[in-house]
Coordinates of C-alpha atoms and ligand atoms in Angstrom, one line a residue:
M1 CA 19.1 -21.2 1.2
G2 CA 21.8 -23.5 2.3
Y3 CA 21.5 -23.8 6.0
N4 CA 19.2 -26.3 7.6
K5 CA 16.5 -24.5 9.4
D6 CA 15.6 -26.6 12.5
K7 CA 12.1 -25.1 12.6
C8 CA 10.6 -28.2 14.4
A9 CA 12.1 -27.2 17.6
Y10 CA 9.9 -24.1 17.5
T11 CA 6.7 -25.6 16.4
R12 CA 5.2 -25.6 19.7
R13 CA 3.2 -22.3 19.7
Y14 CA 3.8 -20.0 22.4
K15 CA 0.8 -18.4 24.0
V16 CA 2.4 -14.9 24.2
L17 CA 1.3 -12.8 27.1
Q18 CA -0.3 -9.8 25.5
F19 CA 1.6 -7.4 27.7
K20 CA -0.2 -4.2 26.9
E21 CA -3.7 -6.1 27.5
T22 CA -2.5 -7.3 30.9
L23 CA -1.2 -3.9 31.8
A24 CA -4.3 -2.1 30.8
N25 CA -6.3 -4.6 33.1
A26 CA -4.2 -3.9 35.9
I27 CA -4.4 -0.1 35.3
R28 CA -8.2 -0.6 35.3
D29 CA -8.3 -2.5 38.6
A30 CA -6.1 0.2 40.2
I31 CA -8.4 3.2 39.0
E32 CA -11.5 1.1 40.2
Q33 CA -9.9 0.7 43.7
T34 CA -9.3 4.4 43.9
A35 CA -12.6 5.6 42.6
P36 CA -15.1 2.8 41.9
G37 CA -17.3 3.1 38.7
T38 CA -15.0 5.7 37.0
A39 CA -12.5 3.5 35.0
P40 CA -12.6 3.6 31.2
D41 CA -12.7 0.0 29.7
T42 CA -9.6 -2.0 29.1
T43 CA -9.5 -1.3 25.3
E44 CA -9.6 2.4 25.8
L45 CA -6.8 2.1 28.4
R46 CA -4.7 0.1 26.2
E47 CA -5.1 2.6 23.4
M48 CA -4.0 5.2 25.8
L49 CA -0.7 3.5 26.4
E50 CA 2.1 5.4 24.6
Y51 CA 5.5 4.6 23.6
P52 CA 7.7 7.3 25.3
P53 CA 10.0 9.5 23.2
D54 CA 13.0 8.6 25.1
K55 CA 14.1 5.0 25.9
T56 CA 15.5 6.0 29.4
M57 CA 11.9 6.8 30.5
G58 CA 10.7 3.2 30.0
D59 CA 8.9 1.1 27.5
L60 CA 5.4 2.3 27.9
A61 CA 3.8 5.3 29.5
F62 CA 0.2 6.1 30.7
P63 CA -0.8 9.6 30.6
C64 CA -3.2 10.4 33.4
F65 CA -4.5 13.7 32.2
K66 CA -7.8 12.4 30.8
L67 CA -8.7 10.9 34.2
S68 CA -8.3 14.0 35.9
R69 CA -11.9 15.2 35.6
A70 CA -13.4 11.9 36.7
L71 CA -11.2 11.3 39.5
R72 CA -11.1 15.2 40.7
K73 CA -7.3 15.1 41.1
A74 CA -4.4 16.5 39.4
P75 CA -2.5 14.2 36.9
P76 CA 0.7 13.9 39.0
A77 CA -1.4 12.9 42.2
I78 CA -3.3 10.3 40.0
A79 CA 0.0 8.9 38.7
A80 CA 1.2 8.7 42.2
S81 CA -1.7 6.9 43.6
L82 CA -2.0 4.6 40.7
S83 CA 1.7 3.5 40.9
E84 CA 0.9 2.5 44.6
T85 CA -2.3 0.6 44.0
L86 CA -1.1 -1.1 40.7
G87 CA -1.2 -4.9 41.4
E88 CA 1.1 -7.6 40.3
V89 CA 1.9 -7.6 36.3
P90 CA 4.0 -10.3 35.1
Y91 CA 7.2 -9.1 33.4
L92 CA 6.7 -5.7 34.6
K93 CA 10.1 -4.5 36.0
E94 CA 9.5 -1.1 37.4
V95 CA 6.9 1.7 37.4
K96 CA 8.0 5.3 37.8
T97 CA 6.1 8.4 37.8
A98 CA 7.0 11.5 35.9
G99 CA 4.7 14.4 36.1
G100 CA 1.3 13.3 34.9
Y101 CA 2.8 10.1 33.4
L102 CA 3.2 6.5 34.8
N103 CA 6.2 5.1 33.1
F104 CA 6.7 1.2 32.9
V105 CA 9.9 -0.9 32.3
I106 CA 9.3 -4.3 30.9
D107 CA 11.6 -6.9 32.0
D108 CA 14.0 -8.1 29.3
T109 CA 12.8 -11.8 29.8
Y110 CA 9.5 -10.8 28.3
F111 CA 11.3 -10.2 25.1
T112 CA 13.7 -13.0 25.3
D113 CA 11.3 -15.7 26.4
K114 CA 8.1 -14.6 24.9
V115 CA 8.6 -12.2 21.9
L116 CA 11.7 -14.1 20.3
K117 CA 10.2 -17.4 20.8
Q118 CA 7.0 -16.2 19.3
V119 CA 8.7 -14.7 16.1
L120 CA 10.7 -18.2 15.5
A121 CA 7.5 -20.1 16.2
E122 CA 5.2 -18.2 13.9
G123 CA 7.6 -17.5 11.1
D124 CA 5.7 -16.2 8.1
D125 CA 2.6 -15.7 10.3
Y126 CA 4.3 -13.5 12.8
G127 CA 2.7 -10.0 12.8
K128 CA -0.8 -11.2 11.5
S129 CA -4.0 -10.6 13.3
H130 CA -7.7 -11.7 12.9
D131 CA -9.2 -8.1 13.1
G132 CA -10.6 -8.6 9.6
D133 CA -11.8 -12.0 10.1
G134 CA -15.1 -12.6 8.2
K135 CA -14.9 -9.3 6.5
T136 CA -14.4 -8.5 2.8
F137 CA -12.0 -5.6 1.4
V138 CA -12.3 -4.6 -2.2
I139 CA -9.5 -2.3 -3.5
D140 CA -9.5 -0.6 -6.9
Y141 CA -5.9 0.4 -7.7
S142 CA -3.3 0.8 -10.4
S143 CA -6.1 1.2 -13.2
P144 CA -4.1 2.6 -16.1
N145 CA -5.9 4.1 -19.1
V146 CA -5.5 1.9 -22.0
A147 CA -3.3 3.2 -24.7
K148 CA -2.2 6.2 -22.7
P149 CA 1.2 5.9 -21.2
F150 CA 1.6 3.8 -18.0
H151 CA 3.7 6.4 -16.5
I152 CA 5.4 7.3 -13.0
G153 CA 2.1 9.0 -11.8
H154 CA 0.6 5.6 -11.5
L155 CA 3.4 4.4 -9.6
G156 CA 1.6 5.7 -6.3
T157 CA -1.8 4.0 -7.1
T158 CA 0.0 0.7 -8.1
V159 CA 2.3 0.2 -4.9
I160 CA 0.2 2.2 -2.3
G161 CA -2.9 -0.1 -3.5
H162 CA -1.1 -3.3 -3.4
S163 CA 0.4 -2.6 0.0
L164 CA -3.1 -1.7 1.3
K165 CA -4.2 -5.0 0.0
K166 CA -1.6 -6.9 1.6
L167 CA -2.0 -5.2 4.9
H168 CA -5.7 -6.0 5.0
E169 CA -4.8 -9.7 4.1
Y170 CA -2.4 -9.8 6.8
T171 CA -5.1 -8.9 9.4
G172 CA -7.4 -11.5 8.3
W173 CA -9.6 -9.6 5.6
K174 CA -10.7 -11.3 2.5
T175 CA -9.4 -9.3 -0.1
V176 CA -10.3 -8.6 -3.9
G177 CA -7.9 -6.5 -5.9
I178 CA -9.5 -4.8 -8.8
N179 CA -7.7 -3.3 -12.0
H180 CA -10.4 -0.9 -13.0
L181 CA -8.7 -0.4 -16.5
G182 CA -9.6 2.8 -18.3
D183 CA -10.6 0.7 -21.3
W184 CA -13.6 2.6 -22.5
G185 CA -14.0 6.4 -23.5
T186 CA -13.4 8.8 -26.2
Q187 CA -10.0 8.2 -26.4
F188 CA -10.5 4.9 -28.3
G189 CA -12.5 7.0 -30.9
K190 CA -9.4 9.2 -31.3
L191 CA -7.1 6.0 -31.5
I192 CA -9.4 4.3 -34.0
V193 CA -9.1 7.5 -36.1
A194 CA -5.3 7.7 -35.9
Y195 CA -4.8 3.9 -36.5
K196 CA -7.0 4.2 -39.7
L197 CA -4.8 7.2 -40.9
W198 CA -1.3 6.4 -39.9
G199 CA -1.4 2.9 -38.2
D200 CA 0.5 -0.2 -39.1
K201 CA -0.6 -3.5 -37.9
T202 CA 2.9 -5.2 -37.6
Q203 CA 4.6 -2.2 -36.2
I204 CA 2.1 -2.1 -33.5
E205 CA 2.3 -5.8 -32.9
E206 CA 6.2 -5.4 -32.5
G207 CA 6.3 -2.1 -30.9
G208 CA 3.4 -2.5 -28.4
I209 CA 1.9 0.2 -26.4
D210 CA 4.6 2.6 -27.2
K211 CA 3.3 2.6 -30.9
L212 CA -0.3 3.1 -29.6
V213 CA 0.9 6.0 -27.4
E214 CA 2.5 7.6 -30.4
L215 CA -0.6 7.4 -32.4
Y216 CA -2.5 8.8 -29.4
V217 CA -0.1 11.7 -28.8
R218 CA 0.0 12.3 -32.6
I219 CA -3.8 12.6 -33.2
N220 CA -4.3 14.9 -30.1
N221 CA -1.5 17.2 -31.5
V222 CA -3.3 17.3 -35.0
I223 CA -6.7 17.9 -33.4
K224 CA -5.4 20.8 -31.2
G225 CA -3.3 22.4 -34.0
D226 CA -0.7 25.0 -33.3
E227 CA -1.7 28.4 -33.3
E228 CA 1.8 30.0 -33.1
K229 CA 2.8 28.1 -36.2
G230 CA -0.4 28.8 -38.0
I231 CA -1.7 25.3 -38.0
P232 CA -5.4 25.1 -37.5
A233 CA -7.3 23.1 -35.1
R234 CA -8.9 20.1 -36.8
D235 CA -12.5 19.9 -35.5
D236 CA -13.4 17.6 -38.1
L237 CA -11.2 14.9 -36.7
A238 CA -12.4 15.5 -33.1
Q239 CA -15.9 14.8 -34.5
Q240 CA -14.8 11.7 -36.5
S241 CA -13.2 10.5 -33.2
R242 CA -16.6 11.0 -31.4
D243 CA -18.4 9.2 -34.2
E244 CA -16.0 6.2 -34.1
F245 CA -16.5 5.9 -30.4
H246 CA -20.1 6.2 -30.7
K247 CA -19.9 3.2 -33.1
M248 CA -18.1 1.3 -30.6
E249 CA -20.9 2.1 -28.2
I250 CA -23.4 0.5 -30.5
G251 CA -21.4 -2.5 -31.1
D252 CA -19.8 -2.0 -34.4
E253 CA -17.9 -5.1 -35.1
E254 CA -14.8 -3.6 -36.9
N255 CA -14.3 -1.0 -34.1
I256 CA -14.8 -3.6 -31.3
A257 CA -12.2 -5.8 -32.8
L258 CA -9.8 -2.9 -32.9
W259 CA -10.6 -1.8 -29.4
K260 CA -10.1 -5.6 -28.1
W261 CA -6.7 -5.5 -29.8
F262 CA -5.6 -2.3 -28.3
V263 CA -6.6 -3.5 -24.8
E264 CA -4.7 -6.8 -25.2
I265 CA -1.5 -5.0 -26.4
S266 CA -1.8 -2.8 -23.5
L267 CA -2.4 -5.5 -21.1
R268 CA 0.6 -7.6 -22.3
E269 CA 2.7 -4.6 -21.3
Y270 CA 1.1 -3.8 -17.9
E271 CA 1.5 -7.4 -16.9
R272 CA 5.2 -7.2 -17.5
T273 CA 5.5 -4.2 -15.1
Y274 CA 3.2 -6.1 -12.5
K275 CA 5.4 -9.2 -12.5
Q276 CA 8.4 -7.1 -11.7
L277 CA 6.7 -5.8 -8.8
G278 CA 5.2 -9.2 -7.8
I279 CA 1.7 -7.8 -8.2
T280 CA -1.4 -9.9 -9.4
F281 CA -5.0 -8.7 -9.5
D282 CA -8.3 -10.7 -8.8
S283 CA -10.1 -8.9 -11.4
Y284 CA -9.4 -6.9 -14.6
A285 CA -13.0 -5.7 -15.0
G286 CA -12.3 -2.3 -16.3
E287 CA -14.8 0.5 -17.4
S288 CA -16.0 -1.3 -20.4
F289 CA -17.4 -4.0 -18.0
Y290 CA -20.0 -1.6 -16.7
T291 CA -21.5 -0.7 -20.0
D292 CA -24.7 -2.8 -19.6
K293 CA -24.9 -2.1 -15.9
M294 CA -25.3 1.7 -16.2
P295 CA -28.9 2.0 -17.7
A296 CA -30.4 0.7 -14.3
Q297 CA -28.4 3.1 -12.2
V298 CA -29.4 6.0 -14.6
Q299 CA -33.0 4.8 -14.3
R300 CA -32.8 4.8 -10.4
L301 CA -31.4 8.5 -10.7
R302 CA -34.5 9.4 -12.8
D303 CA -36.8 7.4 -10.6
R304 CA -35.7 9.4 -7.4
D305 CA -35.9 12.7 -9.5
L306 CA -32.3 13.2 -9.1
L307 CA -31.5 13.9 -12.6
K308 CA -31.5 17.4 -14.0
I309 CA -31.1 18.5 -17.6
D310 CA -28.5 21.1 -18.0
D311 CA -27.6 22.5 -21.5
G312 CA -28.8 19.0 -22.9
A313 CA -26.6 16.9 -20.4
S314 CA -28.0 15.0 -17.5
I315 CA -26.6 16.0 -14.1
V316 CA -27.0 15.7 -10.4
D317 CA -27.1 19.0 -8.8
L318 CA -24.9 19.0 -5.8
S319 CA -24.9 22.9 -5.1
E320 CA -26.6 22.2 -1.6
Y321 CA -23.3 20.1 -0.7
K322 CA -21.2 22.9 -2.0
M323 CA -19.9 20.8 -5.0
P324 CA -20.2 21.4 -8.8
P325 CA -22.7 19.0 -10.4
C326 CA -22.0 15.4 -11.0
L327 CA -22.1 14.7 -14.7
I328 CA -24.0 11.6 -15.6
L329 CA -24.9 11.6 -19.2
K330 CA -23.4 13.8 -22.1
R331 CA -25.7 15.7 -24.4
D332 CA -25.6 12.7 -27.0
G333 CA -26.5 10.4 -24.1
S334 CA -23.2 8.7 -23.7
T335 CA -22.1 7.9 -20.2
L336 CA -19.2 9.5 -18.4
Y337 CA -16.5 8.6 -15.8
P338 CA -18.8 9.0 -12.9
T339 CA -21.6 7.0 -14.3
R340 CA -19.3 4.0 -14.8
D341 CA -17.9 4.4 -11.1
I342 CA -21.4 4.4 -9.8
A343 CA -22.4 1.2 -11.7
A344 CA -19.2 -0.3 -10.7
A345 CA -19.8 0.3 -6.9
V346 CA -23.3 -1.2 -7.0
Y347 CA -22.0 -4.2 -9.0
R348 CA -19.0 -4.6 -6.5
K349 CA -21.5 -4.5 -3.5
E350 CA -23.7 -7.1 -5.0
T351 CA -20.8 -9.3 -6.2
Y352 CA -18.6 -9.3 -3.3
Q353 CA -20.7 -7.9 -0.3
F354 CA -17.8 -5.8 0.9
D355 CA -17.5 -4.3 4.2
K356 CA -15.0 -1.8 2.8
C357 CA -14.3 -0.6 -0.6
M358 CA -11.2 1.5 -1.3
Y359 CA -10.1 3.5 -4.3
V360 CA -6.4 4.7 -4.7
T361 CA -5.9 7.6 -7.2
S362 CA -4.0 10.7 -7.3
N363 CA -5.3 13.8 -5.3
Q364 CA -6.4 15.3 -8.5
Q365 CA -9.5 13.1 -8.4
I366 CA -10.6 14.0 -4.7
L367 CA -13.6 15.9 -6.0
H368 CA -14.7 13.2 -8.4
F369 CA -14.9 10.7 -5.5
Q370 CA -16.7 13.1 -3.1
Q371 CA -19.2 13.9 -5.8
W372 CA -20.2 10.5 -6.8
F373 CA -20.1 9.1 -3.2
K374 CA -22.6 11.8 -2.5
V375 CA -24.9 10.7 -5.5
L376 CA -24.7 7.1 -4.3
E377 CA -25.9 8.4 -0.9
L378 CA -28.7 10.4 -2.5
M379 CA -29.7 7.3 -4.5
G380 CA -30.4 5.6 -1.2
Y381 CA -27.5 3.2 -1.1
E382 CA -27.0 2.9 2.6
W383 CA -23.6 1.4 2.2
Y384 CA -22.2 4.6 0.7
G385 CA -20.1 4.9 3.9
E386 CA -18.2 1.8 3.2
L387 CA -16.5 3.7 0.2
V388 CA -13.2 5.3 0.9
H389 CA -11.0 7.3 -1.4
I390 CA -7.3 7.3 -0.7
P391 CA -5.6 10.1 -2.5
Y392 CA -1.8 10.6 -3.0
G393 CA 0.4 13.6 -4.0
T394 CA 2.0 14.1 -7.3
V395 CA 5.3 12.8 -8.5
S396 CA 8.3 14.8 -10.3
I397 CA 11.6 13.9 -11.2
G398 CA 14.3 16.3 -10.2
G399 CA 11.7 18.8 -9.7
A400 CA 10.0 18.7 -13.0
K401 CA 6.2 18.1 -13.1
L402 CA 5.1 15.6 -15.4
A403 CA 2.5 16.1 -18.1
T404 CA 0.4 13.3 -19.4
R405 CA -1.2 14.5 -22.7
T406 CA 1.9 15.6 -24.4
G407 CA 4.0 12.3 -24.4
N408 CA 6.4 14.1 -22.4
V409 CA 6.4 11.5 -19.5
I410 CA 8.5 9.1 -17.7
L411 CA 7.2 5.6 -18.3
L412 CA 7.3 3.3 -15.4
K413 CA 8.9 0.6 -17.4
D414 CA 11.7 3.0 -18.4
L415 CA 12.1 4.0 -14.8
F416 CA 12.5 0.4 -13.6
A417 CA 14.9 -0.3 -16.5
M418 CA 17.1 2.6 -15.6
A419 CA 17.2 1.4 -12.1
I420 CA 17.8 -2.2 -13.0
D421 CA 20.7 -1.2 -15.1
K422 CA 22.4 0.8 -12.5
V423 CA 22.0 -1.9 -9.9
R424 CA 23.5 -4.4 -12.5
A425 CA 26.6 -2.1 -12.8
I426 CA 26.9 -1.7 -9.1
M427 CA 26.7 -5.6 -8.8
E428 CA 29.2 -6.2 -11.3
E429 CA 31.7 -4.3 -9.3
K430 CA 30.7 -5.5 -5.7
N431 CA 29.9 -8.9 -6.5
P432 CA 30.7 -10.2 -9.9
D433 CA 30.3 -13.9 -9.0
L434 CA 26.8 -13.7 -7.7
E435 CA 24.2 -16.4 -9.0
N436 CA 21.0 -15.1 -10.5
K437 CA 22.5 -11.7 -11.0
E438 CA 19.8 -10.7 -13.4
E439 CA 16.9 -11.7 -10.9
V440 CA 18.7 -9.8 -8.1
A441 CA 19.3 -6.8 -10.2
E442 CA 15.8 -6.7 -10.9
A443 CA 14.6 -7.3 -7.4
V444 CA 16.9 -4.6 -6.0
G445 CA 16.5 -2.1 -8.7
V446 CA 12.6 -2.2 -8.8
G447 CA 12.5 -2.4 -5.0
A448 CA 14.5 0.8 -4.7
I449 CA 12.1 2.7 -6.7
V450 CA 9.1 1.3 -4.6
F451 CA 10.9 1.8 -1.3
Y452 CA 11.9 5.2 -2.0
Y453 CA 8.6 6.2 -3.0
L454 CA 7.0 4.7 0.1
T455 CA 9.2 6.3 2.6
N456 CA 7.1 9.5 2.0
S457 CA 3.8 10.2 3.4
R458 CA 1.4 9.3 0.6
I459 CA -0.3 12.4 0.5
K460 CA 2.9 14.7 0.1
D461 CA 4.2 15.4 -3.4
N462 CA 7.0 13.3 -4.1
D463 CA 10.2 14.4 -5.8
F464 CA 12.4 11.6 -7.3
S465 CA 16.1 11.2 -7.3
L466 CA 17.1 8.0 -8.8
D467 CA 20.7 8.2 -7.3
D468 CA 19.2 8.6 -3.8
A469 CA 16.9 5.8 -4.3
L470 CA 19.6 3.4 -5.4
S471 CA 22.2 4.3 -2.7
F472 CA 23.2 1.2 -0.5
E473 CA 24.2 3.5 2.2
G474 CA 21.1 5.9 2.9
N475 CA 17.7 4.8 4.2
T476 CA 16.7 2.9 1.0
G477 CA 15.5 -0.5 -0.3
P478 CA 19.0 -1.6 -1.3
Y479 CA 20.1 -1.0 2.3
A480 CA 17.2 -2.9 3.6
Q481 CA 17.6 -5.8 1.1
Y482 CA 21.2 -5.8 1.9
T483 CA 20.5 -6.2 5.5
Y484 CA 18.1 -9.0 4.8
A485 CA 20.9 -10.7 2.7
R486 CA 23.3 -10.1 5.8
C487 CA 20.9 -12.2 8.2
C488 CA 20.6 -14.9 5.8
S489 CA 24.3 -15.1 5.2
I490 CA 25.1 -15.1 9.1
I491 CA 22.5 -18.0 9.8
E492 CA 24.1 -19.9 6.9
K493 CA 27.7 -19.5 8.5
A494 CA 26.3 -20.5 12.0
G495 CA 25.1 -23.7 10.4
G496 CA 21.4 -22.8 11.0
L497 CA 19.4 -22.4 14.1
P498 CA 20.6 -23.8 17.4
P499 CA 18.3 -26.5 19.3
A500 CA 15.5 -25.0 21.3
G501 CA 16.6 -24.0 24.8
A502 CA 20.4 -23.5 23.8
S503 CA 20.0 -19.8 24.6
K504 CA 18.3 -20.2 28.0
G505 CA 19.5 -18.0 30.7
Y506 CA 21.3 -15.4 28.5
A507 CA 21.0 -11.8 29.4
P508 CA 20.9 -9.4 26.5
V509 CA 23.1 -6.4 26.0
E510 CA 21.8 -3.1 25.2
A511 CA 21.8 -3.4 21.3
E512 CA 20.3 -6.9 21.6
S513 CA 17.4 -5.7 23.9
S514 CA 16.6 -2.8 21.8
L515 CA 16.4 -4.8 18.6
I516 CA 13.8 -7.5 20.0
R517 CA 11.9 -4.5 21.5
I518 CA 11.5 -3.1 17.9
L519 CA 10.8 -6.5 16.4
S520 CA 7.9 -6.8 18.9
L521 CA 6.2 -3.7 17.4
F522 CA 5.6 -5.4 14.1
G523 CA 2.1 -6.3 14.7
E524 CA 1.1 -2.8 16.0
K525 CA 2.9 -1.3 13.0
V526 CA 0.6 -3.3 10.7
K527 CA -2.5 -1.9 12.5
D528 CA -1.3 1.6 12.4
A529 CA -0.5 1.4 8.6
I530 CA -4.0 0.1 8.1
R531 CA -5.7 2.7 10.5
D532 CA -3.9 5.6 8.5
S533 CA -4.0 3.8 5.0
E534 CA -0.3 4.6 5.1
P535 CA 2.3 2.2 3.8
M536 CA 5.0 4.5 5.0
V537 CA 4.6 3.1 8.6
I538 CA 6.0 -0.1 7.3
T539 CA 8.9 1.1 5.4
R540 CA 10.0 3.4 8.5
F541 CA 9.5 0.3 10.6
I542 CA 11.7 -1.6 8.3
L543 CA 14.5 1.1 8.5
D544 CA 14.1 1.0 12.3
V545 CA 14.8 -2.8 12.3
C546 CA 17.7 -2.5 9.8
G547 CA 19.2 0.4 12.0
A548 CA 18.8 -1.7 15.2
F549 CA 20.1 -4.9 13.6
N550 CA 23.3 -3.3 12.1
R551 CA 24.0 -1.7 15.6
F552 CA 23.8 -5.3 17.1
Y553 CA 25.8 -6.7 14.1
H554 CA 28.5 -3.9 14.9
D555 CA 28.3 -4.3 18.9
C556 CA 28.2 -8.1 19.1
H557 CA 30.1 -11.2 17.7
I558 CA 27.5 -13.6 16.4
V559 CA 29.1 -16.7 15.2
T560 CA 32.1 -16.2 17.2
A561 CA 30.2 -15.1 20.3
E562 CA 31.9 -15.3 23.8
S563 CA 29.7 -18.2 25.0
P564 CA 27.4 -20.9 23.5
E565 CA 24.3 -19.3 25.0
A566 CA 25.3 -16.0 23.5
R567 CA 25.9 -17.4 20.2
A568 CA 22.6 -19.3 20.3
F569 CA 20.8 -16.3 21.2
R570 CA 22.2 -14.2 18.6
V571 CA 21.5 -16.6 15.9
E572 CA 18.0 -16.8 16.9
L573 CA 18.0 -13.0 17.1
T574 CA 19.3 -12.9 13.5
E575 CA 16.7 -15.3 12.3
A576 CA 13.8 -13.3 14.0
T577 CA 15.1 -10.2 12.2
K578 CA 15.4 -11.9 9.0
T579 CA 11.6 -13.2 9.6
V580 CA 10.3 -9.8 10.4
L581 CA 12.1 -8.1 7.8
G582 CA 10.9 -10.7 5.2
N583 CA 7.3 -10.4 6.4
A584 CA 7.3 -6.6 6.3
F585 CA 9.0 -6.7 2.7
G586 CA 6.0 -8.7 1.5
L587 CA 3.7 -5.8 2.7
I588 CA 5.4 -3.2 0.5
C589 CA 6.3 -5.1 -2.8
L590 CA 9.8 -5.5 -1.9
K591 CA 11.2 -8.9 -2.8
K592 CA 13.3 -11.0 -0.3
T593 CA 17.0 -11.1 -1.3
P594 CA 18.8 -14.0 0.5
K595 CA 22.0 -13.1 -1.5
I596 CA 23.1 -9.7 -3.0
Ligands
LIG1 N1 -8.2 5.1 -14.9 C1 -8.2 6.1 -13.9 C2 -7.1 7.1 -14.1 O1 -6.0 6.6 -14.6 C3 -8.2 5.8 -12.5 C4 -9.3 4.9 -12.1 C5 -9.5 4.8 -10.8 N2 -10.6 4.1 -10.3 C6 -11.9 4.3 -10.4 N3 -12.8 3.3 -10.0 N4 -12.1 5.5 -10.9 O2 -7.0 8.3 -13.8

């Protein structure tokens, strides 16, 4: 990166005082003094601490409302008495009461002497925790359907899923990322019929997945017919497709070879997209992988008398739970989507002994997951409660809903390509001499899409505007990456980090103290994002950091600071910002860009 980073000076690990923890302990003691035996435990008290909405109120607030019953006093009176009995808390500068709240101001030296040093010392590890130590987290995400388009509807599962995986990893969980490829099912019967009718081997080898999708769309249209144009539906081709799939199920060599080839071609392309996002999977065990694992589960359902025959199909009746039945076997005995999910869950539990297994899909599948989670419970698998479905809203572009079956969709790779082209054009203008232009254009273009998507709550429907996503001015990925690059260039200009101790005694100005206060929240934000399964917490945090950093950059001279201590402190603060931004980027598929 061109500057010599004197990390050795910071290798001593600072044992940072966990301020909230110490404060919670002190509050506990104070309550005990007032009314012995009534204090909640420290963890509960720590969790009751809030961040006041307005900075002038202080850094932390403790609401006394909940204590009112046990202490038989009004909250303002509790606040007043606690403020008097509260013992000595290191780095606590001031305690104020405001109605039923106790407000606390933390001394700046806590942030300059502890937090800042901790960020510099821990570097890539800053923000990590051990909450998940010894536990295993399995996550099923992305999971496109082979030979159907990998379209923008999959953006959600891909980037939310990856982010949840990274977040868990960051807090100590052992993680297993599974791409549950939709590589089995009647669509392959259709594709085989279409290929035999109209397919061309070399064309497909060259054209890849697009050619497969073309065939798939064509056969669907032909089967459907067109009433308005007087073109009849082709039930014969629908039947042929079922027959071809059935042949696949009984291991017909020709069909299996074709199927393998279709999967391979599709995978090749998915991997290109995953690479652009920096995503890898630990397993690509798709739906086909569970073929030989289903009979045992069907048998268990039978043994427990859970299967009912309904019009020839085997179902689990869920009316008692106010849900439609879960379909297990079709009339011809072939398995269904829920059957494969049940077998997959049992396999994963046996193979990975997970403590939590998550599935990220669009909200259209909420019922599907509720149904088969219930079936698993009825089957007597006691760990059913460890399964979690994470749904997300639909995506549209410029207000237009996206259909899948018709081929009228925006492919993820096209969306990325459009973004990359636009960024390349902007860069040609702004910074024509930049090295690795192509690499940067890809990181910024793809990052813009991901960041834009992840600034919204996952459950909300998302309407895409490419221009908004790519803007360098708004609350966007390019803005965040640009801020990161700005940090890098300042450190380079400064000739690297100052020696340890060079900033000693410096008292930060407002913009500086609010920036470190924000940086200090990173670890908690990671936990909040996990608690709510919500990567948006991280994107919004990144924007807060960028906002605070740019204010600091505007208010303070860094390299040309007024004193050597100020300069040293500001370079350290810039380095800490860079570290926190870089670590946070890693949690949401955003690449670090030292230069833009
Ligand atoms: N392939 C499915 C789809 O695109 C998503 C699979 C989700 N994972 C699962 N285990 N059901 O709709």
